XYZ file of C-alpha atoms in Angstrom:
574
model
C -16.406 -18.360 26.805
C -15.081 -16.115 29.595
C -11.383 -18.510 29.374
C -11.628 -18.340 25.343
C -11.764 -14.201 25.322
C -10.009 -13.621 28.389
C -6.807 -16.031 26.551
C -7.396 -14.237 22.923
C -7.226 -10.485 25.152
C -4.011 -12.040 26.616
C -2.741 -12.965 23.014
C -3.581 -9.616 21.218
C -1.981 -7.738 23.958
C 0.944 -9.586 23.796
C 1.253 -8.669 20.069
C 0.302 -5.099 21.005
C 3.231 -4.732 22.960
C 5.336 -6.595 20.396
C 4.737 -4.362 17.754
C 5.481 -0.610 20.204
C 8.721 -2.928 20.863
C 9.623 -3.332 17.203
C 9.388 0.422 16.388
C 11.311 1.691 19.625
C 14.646 2.069 17.792
C 12.686 4.895 15.201
C 11.185 6.380 17.779
C 13.928 7.139 20.008
C 16.126 8.106 16.448
C 13.804 10.885 15.105
C 14.335 11.213 11.763
C 12.711 10.042 8.559
C 15.439 8.496 6.786
C 14.923 8.547 2.874
C 14.103 5.414 0.920
C 13.612 5.959 -2.982
C 9.508 6.597 -1.956
C 9.930 8.384 0.802
C 8.776 11.914 -0.871
C 6.048 10.204 -2.690
C 3.819 9.012 0.250
C 5.032 11.796 2.520
C 3.153 14.118 -0.189
C 0.165 11.980 -0.057
C -0.106 11.579 3.335
C 0.375 15.252 4.053
C -2.517 16.018 1.811
C -4.966 13.736 3.034
C -4.200 15.190 6.294
C -4.607 19.035 5.001
C -7.995 17.527 3.403
C -9.192 15.754 6.882
C -8.238 19.136 8.553
C -10.488 21.217 6.451
C -13.494 18.984 6.492
C -13.084 16.754 3.579
C -12.186 12.720 4.061
C -11.135 11.589 0.823
C -8.960 13.913 -1.394
C -9.737 13.231 -5.767
C -6.927 15.734 -6.459
C -3.997 16.869 -5.121
C -3.622 20.481 -3.839
C -2.227 21.144 -0.303
C 0.876 18.718 -1.695
C 2.552 17.050 -5.263
C 3.474 20.695 -6.034
C -0.443 21.666 -5.766
C -1.206 21.324 -9.505
C -3.945 18.967 -9.189
C -2.405 15.247 -9.765
C -5.685 12.568 -9.263
C -2.857 10.399 -7.222
C -5.614 8.958 -4.822
C -7.842 8.329 -7.596
C -5.531 6.045 -8.742
C -3.289 4.626 -6.220
C -5.207 3.466 -3.448
C -5.586 5.489 -0.544
C -6.703 3.665 2.593
C -3.204 3.211 4.572
C -2.679 6.625 4.552
C -5.515 7.567 7.284
C -3.263 6.203 10.173
C -0.383 8.737 9.088
C -2.876 11.562 8.108
C -4.991 11.187 11.085
C -1.494 11.310 13.722
C -0.247 14.615 11.631
C -3.304 16.266 12.659
C -3.011 14.718 16.313
C 0.498 15.487 17.422
C 3.001 18.577 16.411
C 5.962 16.319 15.886
C 5.989 14.872 12.330
C 8.581 13.046 12.407
C 6.807 10.896 15.998
C 3.515 11.245 13.787
C 4.731 9.705 10.928
C 6.155 6.905 13.113
C 3.047 5.671 14.822
C 1.113 5.732 11.891
C 3.716 2.967 10.889
C 2.680 1.693 14.322
C -0.769 0.934 13.657
C -0.015 -0.475 10.373
C 2.280 -3.110 12.418
C -0.594 -3.104 14.978
C -3.611 -3.933 12.055
C -1.140 -6.258 10.273
C -0.111 -8.097 13.505
C -4.076 -8.811 14.622
C -4.731 -9.992 11.130
C -1.981 -12.196 10.729
C -2.940 -13.540 14.500
C -7.123 -14.041 13.173
C -5.648 -15.862 10.043
C -3.770 -17.487 11.917
C -6.141 -18.448 13.961
C -8.364 -19.812 11.349
C -5.459 -21.719 9.496
C -4.573 -23.599 12.825
C -7.491 -24.317 14.289
C -7.965 -21.461 16.966
C -4.077 -22.673 18.268
C -3.445 -19.429 19.643
C 0.213 -19.938 20.372
C 1.049 -20.792 16.737
C -1.063 -17.944 16.011
C 0.761 -15.852 18.057
C 3.994 -17.015 16.561
C 3.615 -16.660 12.786
C 2.032 -13.436 13.297
C 5.150 -12.128 15.036
C 7.571 -14.406 12.428
C 5.891 -12.623 9.565
C 5.470 -8.864 10.447
C 8.010 -8.466 12.493
C 9.948 -9.935 9.471
C 13.522 -8.331 7.724
C 11.525 -8.103 4.820
C 8.636 -6.236 5.888
C 10.842 -3.227 8.280
C 13.382 -3.579 5.119
C 10.233 -2.258 2.884
C 8.973 -0.616 5.284
C 12.011 1.786 5.902
C 14.216 0.735 3.483
C 12.482 1.478 0.753
C 9.557 3.247 2.259
C 7.067 1.718 0.028
C 3.584 2.160 1.912
C 1.739 0.955 -0.927
C 3.441 -2.563 -0.702
C 3.751 -2.751 2.611
C 0.253 -1.821 3.253
C -1.241 -4.673 0.770
C 1.537 -7.271 2.658
C -1.190 -6.522 5.540
C -3.936 -8.184 3.691
C -2.169 -11.066 2.373
C -3.338 -13.776 5.340
C -6.752 -13.083 4.622
C -6.573 -13.664 0.961
C -4.722 -17.043 1.200
C -6.206 -18.332 4.090
C -9.620 -17.333 2.576
C -8.677 -18.881 -0.452
C -7.720 -21.843 1.196
C -10.759 -22.153 3.089
C -13.037 -22.477 0.343
C -11.053 -25.599 -1.406
C -9.988 -27.258 2.036
C -12.439 -26.126 4.898
C -15.997 -27.013 5.608
C -16.615 -23.469 6.529
C -15.481 -21.838 3.323
C -14.860 -18.384 4.511
C -14.933 -17.297 0.918
C -15.377 -13.250 2.445
C -11.724 -13.683 3.907
C -10.745 -13.615 0.363
C -13.281 -10.662 -0.479
C -12.253 -8.591 3.030
C -8.890 -9.199 1.702
C -9.011 -8.490 -1.907
C -10.729 -5.353 -1.149
C -8.606 -4.113 1.574
C -5.930 -4.705 -1.255
C -7.210 -2.946 -4.174
C -7.488 0.520 -2.057
C -4.049 -0.122 -1.002
C -1.628 -0.921 -3.991
C -2.744 -2.300 -7.480
C 0.858 -3.368 -8.322
C 0.439 -5.875 -5.026
C -3.158 -6.763 -6.994
C -1.611 -8.209 -9.808
C 0.624 -10.139 -7.835
C -1.591 -11.702 -5.115
C -4.521 -11.888 -7.843
C -1.307 -14.458 -9.566
C -0.886 -16.092 -6.477
C -4.029 -16.651 -5.747
C -4.864 -18.425 -9.634
C -1.559 -20.525 -8.763
C -3.693 -21.389 -5.736
C -7.040 -22.157 -7.658
C -5.427 -24.463 -10.310
C -3.389 -26.751 -7.102
C -6.778 -27.163 -5.879
C -8.732 -27.838 -9.477
C -5.846 -31.296 -9.283
C -5.851 -31.170 -4.798
C -9.237 -30.408 -3.532
C -12.425 -32.615 -3.495
C -15.697 -31.904 -5.397
C -13.510 -28.935 -6.790
C -16.219 -27.853 -9.484
C -19.011 -27.847 -6.527
C -17.051 -25.175 -4.469
C -15.695 -23.030 -7.411
C -19.302 -21.073 -6.577
C -18.126 -20.005 -3.345
C -14.338 -18.537 -5.344
C -16.777 -16.735 -7.857
C -19.178 -15.011 -4.817
C -16.027 -13.798 -3.773
C -14.632 -12.291 -6.952
C -18.041 -10.394 -7.551
C -18.285 -9.113 -3.931
C -14.513 -7.976 -4.411
C -15.895 -6.488 -7.385
C -18.199 -4.464 -5.816
C -16.817 -3.494 -2.958
C -14.307 -1.850 -4.910
C -16.360 -0.021 -7.602
C -15.326 3.073 -6.559
C -11.730 2.811 -7.082
C -12.874 1.182 -10.454
C -14.905 4.348 -11.207
C -12.459 6.825 -10.239
C -9.486 5.551 -12.309
C -12.260 4.948 -15.580
C -13.024 8.734 -15.349
C -9.364 9.141 -14.716
C -8.416 7.523 -17.794
C -11.425 8.419 -19.671
C -10.241 11.827 -19.650
C -6.475 12.026 -20.605
C -4.166 9.758 -22.044
C -1.967 9.257 -19.223
C 1.538 9.154 -17.829
C 2.381 6.328 -15.324
C 6.152 4.747 -14.439
C 7.214 1.996 -16.769
C 9.754 -0.705 -16.608
C 11.645 -1.059 -20.100
C 12.003 -4.772 -18.753
C 12.866 -7.534 -16.369
C 15.868 -9.015 -16.288
C 16.722 -10.981 -13.563
C 19.838 -12.028 -14.628
C 21.738 -10.011 -12.179
C 20.134 -11.443 -9.377
C 22.063 -15.105 -9.702
C 20.627 -17.648 -7.162
C 23.601 -17.370 -5.369
C 23.358 -14.030 -4.662
C 20.034 -14.292 -3.357
C 20.548 -16.465 -0.615
C 23.636 -14.032 0.333
C 20.977 -11.320 0.303
C 18.985 -13.679 2.992
C 21.481 -14.499 4.924
C 23.543 -11.030 5.161
C 19.786 -9.683 5.505
C 19.899 -7.544 2.854
C 16.570 -6.869 1.591
C 15.120 -10.530 1.574
C 13.464 -12.944 3.697
C 16.401 -12.362 6.134
C 18.386 -14.733 8.100
C 15.848 -15.915 10.534
C 13.318 -17.206 8.072
C 16.431 -18.854 6.116
C 17.611 -20.293 9.260
C 14.626 -21.734 9.617
C 13.749 -23.029 5.983
C 16.896 -24.846 6.525
C 16.580 -26.440 9.384
C 11.998 -27.220 7.986
C 13.966 -28.926 5.516
C 16.015 -30.902 7.708
C 12.806 -32.174 9.377
C 11.326 -32.580 6.213
C 9.887 -36.314 6.908
C 7.938 -34.633 10.403
C 5.836 -31.907 8.376
C 2.791 -32.497 7.613
C 1.726 -32.881 3.964
C 0.397 -28.581 3.860
C 3.190 -27.504 5.157
C 5.804 -29.201 2.656
C 3.280 -28.091 0.032
C 3.960 -24.407 1.515
C 7.421 -24.659 1.472
C 7.401 -25.613 -2.240
C 5.215 -22.714 -3.477
C 7.744 -20.434 -1.020
C 10.673 -22.144 -2.673
C 9.148 -21.834 -6.112
C 8.188 -17.798 -5.795
C 12.097 -17.313 -4.130
C 13.379 -18.729 -7.386
C 11.465 -16.597 -9.009
C 13.524 -13.683 -8.504
C 16.825 -14.734 -9.724
C 17.938 -15.526 -12.722
C 16.852 -19.360 -12.832
C 13.514 -17.929 -14.216
C 14.472 -15.609 -16.816
C 12.749 -17.909 -19.596
C 9.670 -16.465 -17.473
C 10.352 -13.080 -17.230
C 11.691 -12.676 -20.506
C 8.288 -13.888 -21.945
C 6.714 -11.161 -19.314
C 8.180 -8.632 -20.676
C 6.181 -8.747 -23.680
C 2.791 -8.728 -21.154
C 1.170 -5.788 -19.634
C 2.594 -7.431 -16.446
C 5.609 -5.812 -17.324
C 4.039 -3.049 -15.106
C 5.577 -4.661 -11.454
C 8.942 -3.215 -12.273
C 10.813 -5.899 -11.108
C 10.894 -9.385 -9.928
C 11.784 -8.500 -6.322
C 8.584 -7.806 -5.481
C 7.695 -11.294 -5.247
C 9.521 -11.649 -2.182
C 5.870 -10.241 -0.322
C 5.086 -14.158 -1.645
C 8.066 -15.941 -0.384
C 8.144 -14.223 3.284
C 4.658 -15.220 3.496
C 4.588 -18.589 3.016
C 8.117 -19.275 4.668
C 6.786 -17.806 7.936
C 4.235 -20.247 7.623
C 6.360 -22.830 7.368
C 8.665 -21.465 9.787
C 5.576 -21.531 11.771
C 5.125 -25.172 11.774
C 8.893 -25.917 11.936
C 9.350 -24.404 15.361
C 6.139 -25.952 16.852
C 7.880 -29.360 15.623
C 10.637 -28.311 17.812
C 8.909 -26.482 20.752
C 6.373 -29.512 21.110
C 9.604 -31.573 21.799
C 10.942 -29.443 24.414
C 9.427 -30.310 27.978
C 8.847 -26.650 28.520
C 6.771 -25.716 25.259
C 5.286 -22.477 27.337
C 9.166 -21.214 26.967
C 9.494 -22.427 23.761
C 6.910 -20.233 22.220
C 8.180 -17.282 24.463
C 11.524 -17.563 23.325
C 10.643 -17.735 19.897
C 8.873 -14.319 19.621
C 11.971 -12.958 22.172
C 14.502 -13.940 19.160
C 12.141 -12.631 16.479
C 11.968 -9.143 17.795
C 15.269 -9.170 18.923
C 16.252 -9.799 15.126
C 13.922 -7.291 14.006
C 15.486 -4.597 16.488
C 19.309 -5.825 15.512
C 18.522 -5.197 11.649
C 16.819 -1.774 12.465
C 19.425 -0.267 14.590
C 21.655 -1.322 12.211
C 19.998 0.796 9.767
C 19.651 3.470 11.555
C 23.061 3.392 12.552
C 24.037 2.603 8.740
C 21.761 6.184 7.150
C 23.308 8.862 10.334
C 25.280 10.272 7.522
C 22.352 11.020 4.962
C 22.569 15.201 4.152
C 19.469 16.590 6.085
C 17.223 18.362 4.480
C 16.455 21.952 5.888
C 16.025 24.058 3.233
C 13.559 24.989 0.617
C 13.733 23.193 -2.821
C 13.749 24.800 -6.441
C 14.460 24.482 -9.342
C 18.289 25.339 -8.826
C 18.679 23.550 -5.580
C 16.614 20.809 -6.039
C 15.875 18.138 -2.987
C 17.888 14.677 -3.602
C 15.871 11.982 -5.379
C 16.930 9.796 -2.790
C 19.910 8.989 0.137
C 19.038 11.717 2.552
C 16.983 12.487 6.351
C 14.171 14.701 7.526
C 15.413 15.787 11.575
C 12.460 18.463 11.849
C 9.140 19.850 11.596
C 10.833 22.374 9.191
C 12.524 19.814 6.591
C 9.072 17.754 6.532
C 7.205 20.927 5.583
C 10.066 22.139 2.989
C 9.559 17.934 1.541
C 5.861 17.983 1.202
C 4.810 21.649 0.142
C 7.681 22.742 -1.808
C 9.513 21.946 -5.086
C 9.268 18.634 -5.780
C 10.879 16.156 -8.296
C 10.965 13.050 -6.538
C 9.684 9.310 -7.191
C 5.711 9.882 -8.396
C 6.088 13.994 -8.593
C 4.527 13.597 -12.566
C 2.795 9.961 -12.132
C -0.984 10.457 -13.790
C -0.048 13.704 -15.387
C -1.291 13.800 -18.905
C 0.969 12.966 -21.434
C 0.529 16.330 -23.146
C 1.445 18.148 -20.379
C 4.960 16.696 -20.535
C 5.760 16.789 -24.159
C 8.292 19.391 -22.892
C 10.777 19.586 -19.673
C 10.132 23.051 -19.836
C 6.457 22.934 -20.099
C 6.711 20.453 -16.584
C 8.697 22.948 -15.066
C 6.575 25.482 -15.643
C 3.490 23.764 -14.406
C 5.495 22.797 -11.407
C 6.581 26.736 -10.704
C 2.898 28.024 -11.572
C 3.814 29.487 -13.973
C 0.295 30.744 -15.726
C 0.568 31.845 -19.229
C -1.416 35.047 -19.891
C -1.798 35.612 -23.228
C 2.022 35.234 -24.241
C 3.274 36.745 -21.210
C 4.701 33.866 -18.540
C 3.162 34.350 -15.391
C 4.195 33.012 -11.555
C 1.092 32.921 -9.444
C 0.973 31.951 -5.689
C -2.431 29.267 -5.468
C -3.560 28.790 -2.997
C -4.898 25.319 -1.604
C -8.148 24.295 -0.680
C -10.004 20.792 -0.147
C -10.001 19.220 -4.092
C -9.236 23.067 -5.450
C -6.989 25.940 -5.654
C -7.490 29.450 -6.002
C -5.284 31.856 -7.695
C -5.081 35.739 -8.074
C -3.660 37.528 -10.734
C -4.064 40.867 -12.766
C -4.641 40.957 -16.627
C -4.327 44.815 -18.697
C -6.502 43.493 -21.744
C -9.777 42.380 -22.498
C -10.590 38.968 -23.616
C -7.625 37.210 -21.737
C -6.178 33.999 -22.766
C -5.830 32.569 -19.829
C -3.634 29.096 -18.985
C -3.251 28.590 -15.561
C -0.814 25.728 -14.060
C -3.731 23.109 -12.853
C -3.928 19.657 -14.741
C -7.123 19.306 -16.506
C -9.186 15.643 -15.658
C -12.144 17.230 -17.367
C -14.517 17.733 -14.036
C -14.032 21.061 -12.411
C -16.053 24.133 -11.615
C -14.295 27.087 -12.333
C -15.533 30.749 -10.775
C -14.275 34.056 -11.976
C -14.292 36.715 -9.843
C -17.108 34.930 -8.136
C -18.663 34.187 -11.084
C -19.084 30.425 -13.073
C -17.788 30.340 -16.209
C -16.642 27.991 -18.964
C -12.912 26.439 -19.126
C -11.155 24.713 -21.714
C -7.551 22.436 -21.714
C -4.814 24.126 -23.378
C -1.984 23.309 -25.426
C -0.319 22.231 -21.900
C -3.143 20.216 -20.875
C -4.147 22.311 -18.152
C -6.832 24.234 -17.369
C -7.705 27.539 -19.222
C -10.152 30.282 -18.771
C -10.996 33.750 -20.698
C -11.245 36.890 -18.628
C -13.005 39.618 -20.712
C -12.533 42.053 -18.517
C -8.632 44.091 -17.021
C -7.859 44.210 -13.236
C -7.459 42.007 -10.527
C -8.606 38.851 -10.711
C -9.403 35.839 -8.635
C -10.236 32.229 -10.258
C -11.419 29.011 -8.308
C -11.015 26.039 -9.298
C -13.068 22.951 -8.112
C -13.049 19.265 -8.787
C -16.676 18.327 -9.216
C -16.889 14.772 -8.557
C -18.612 12.792 -11.012
C -22.198 10.934 -10.326
C -21.104 7.620 -11.661
C -18.536 7.978 -8.701
C -20.961 8.696 -6.331
C -23.263 5.882 -7.463
C -19.997 3.831 -7.008
C -19.260 4.924 -3.569
C -22.482 3.983 -2.004
C -22.267 0.346 -3.742
C -18.891 -0.147 -2.794
C -19.702 1.271 1.018
C -22.441 -1.019 1.147
C -20.716 -4.215 -0.288
C -18.323 -3.658 2.421
C -20.648 -3.113 5.753
C -22.808 -6.300 3.733
C -19.366 -8.627 4.580
C -18.724 -7.434 7.842
C -21.918 -8.340 9.061
C -22.376 -11.402 6.912
C -18.727 -12.801 8.310
C -20.180 -11.644 11.993
C -23.924 -13.115 11.311
C -22.673 -16.086 10.426
C -20.798 -17.833 12.431
C -23.437 -17.276 15.753
C -26.247 -18.910 13.488
C -23.590 -21.383 13.123
C -23.239 -22.163 17.097
C -26.836 -21.567 17.614
C -27.384 -24.627 15.610
C -24.417 -26.422 17.284
C -26.267 -25.641 20.587
C -29.370 -26.926 19.809
C -28.438 -30.209 18.037
C -26.562 -30.568 21.744
């Protein structure tokens, strides 16, 4: 037992060091390079950091960032992956380093989860588990999404994919039937990224269909899958309740896709993107896929199935599957926006197949340990090379060092932040980047001038437009202004989702929804006024939070306690 523990400690230490080494180029660059989603996620991170700093550990509405208009982004878009970044922002003064430290934590967590799932799948083979974790997490695909796109949601969902796939697999093919791992993976995924949830749920459905035709006693085992489904729903009832509370109050605007054509990505171009390290699975996995196919007869049956799944999903990102995408365009699944999102599934299965291929190659060698070490080193070398290429080719991006405004907006993408000043401008200044108007009431977006006024904090007092200076508080906002007439109607530049407490000059007052979809109040007296708006968490959401916490804790305890009882039972039999 001591030997087992010490070997696991060594394995975790290797992964810990590998994560640090892979992040070195970014720490030394000291610049955040904009992928298209960077401003969206940095605004979310900053808002949560400010809430935590002020004693609020979940921000229902954004009041410190994203134009300070009360967008309910975290109630719709999973907030779980924001916490490492928010904590780092509150600890370290250098905002750029803090963001990269947050990413390092995500990389570490992903490596540990992948190693754990690898141990389960390869039945305590630590070397193969380490190899899989490194190949999967430190992949060209993963790092391109981390920094080339800066899509924190999809990157974080990717962390939980090994648990989801192994949990599903174990239900139908392993005596242990570790359905709770599927539940934990799905819970983490749902609290991270809803679009990835749609993709991975479809994948789970595919795996269940495969099991229907290949697993013994399928109908006896399906109950464990249902356990996982129920536990996943209970564990995420907090998320679903926040989603319901927002969508039931307004017809909301969300980012939409007009169609999902793939004709512009031909199969040959997809292959070239692999070997050009251009946002796909990358040259390392591409080479290992080819070698694995050459060694097809030596592959295990399960490895062959894994390869086929990976290749089919790869084909689905090209015009080979246009017939399917044309059908999907007529369904709600169009929300996934583009088929390139499926590369996360491709990368996972090809990483598993690559690990199996490396094992075949290494097992032939007289120096097996050196073979594993060399494989890890090559993987790290490849990700470092790709990272330095990315950083070197983005050095000429324009630097954000000015306060954005209507007259001088930030670039939509393709810029860099090199200082705390630039970071603060990005998260507290005028923002019309990706996601800046997501989940707004549609009524608030009926006119571009209305959107511009709300973002610039323009109130309408009677019929006069007045610019206000908001003071942000946790889940709320404060305004000060002057009225010259009694019984004034004040249309405030703060979005209305029907769950607030409004105080006018220290007294609680009723509020109404204005024609702009914002919060309106009546002020009876003339003179200087102070208005405080605070989001009130619905009772349904509070109850749902308790249910979710209890479910997650129960799942974790179940996963810990059950193996202990099993080990004691085996010991008593011996």
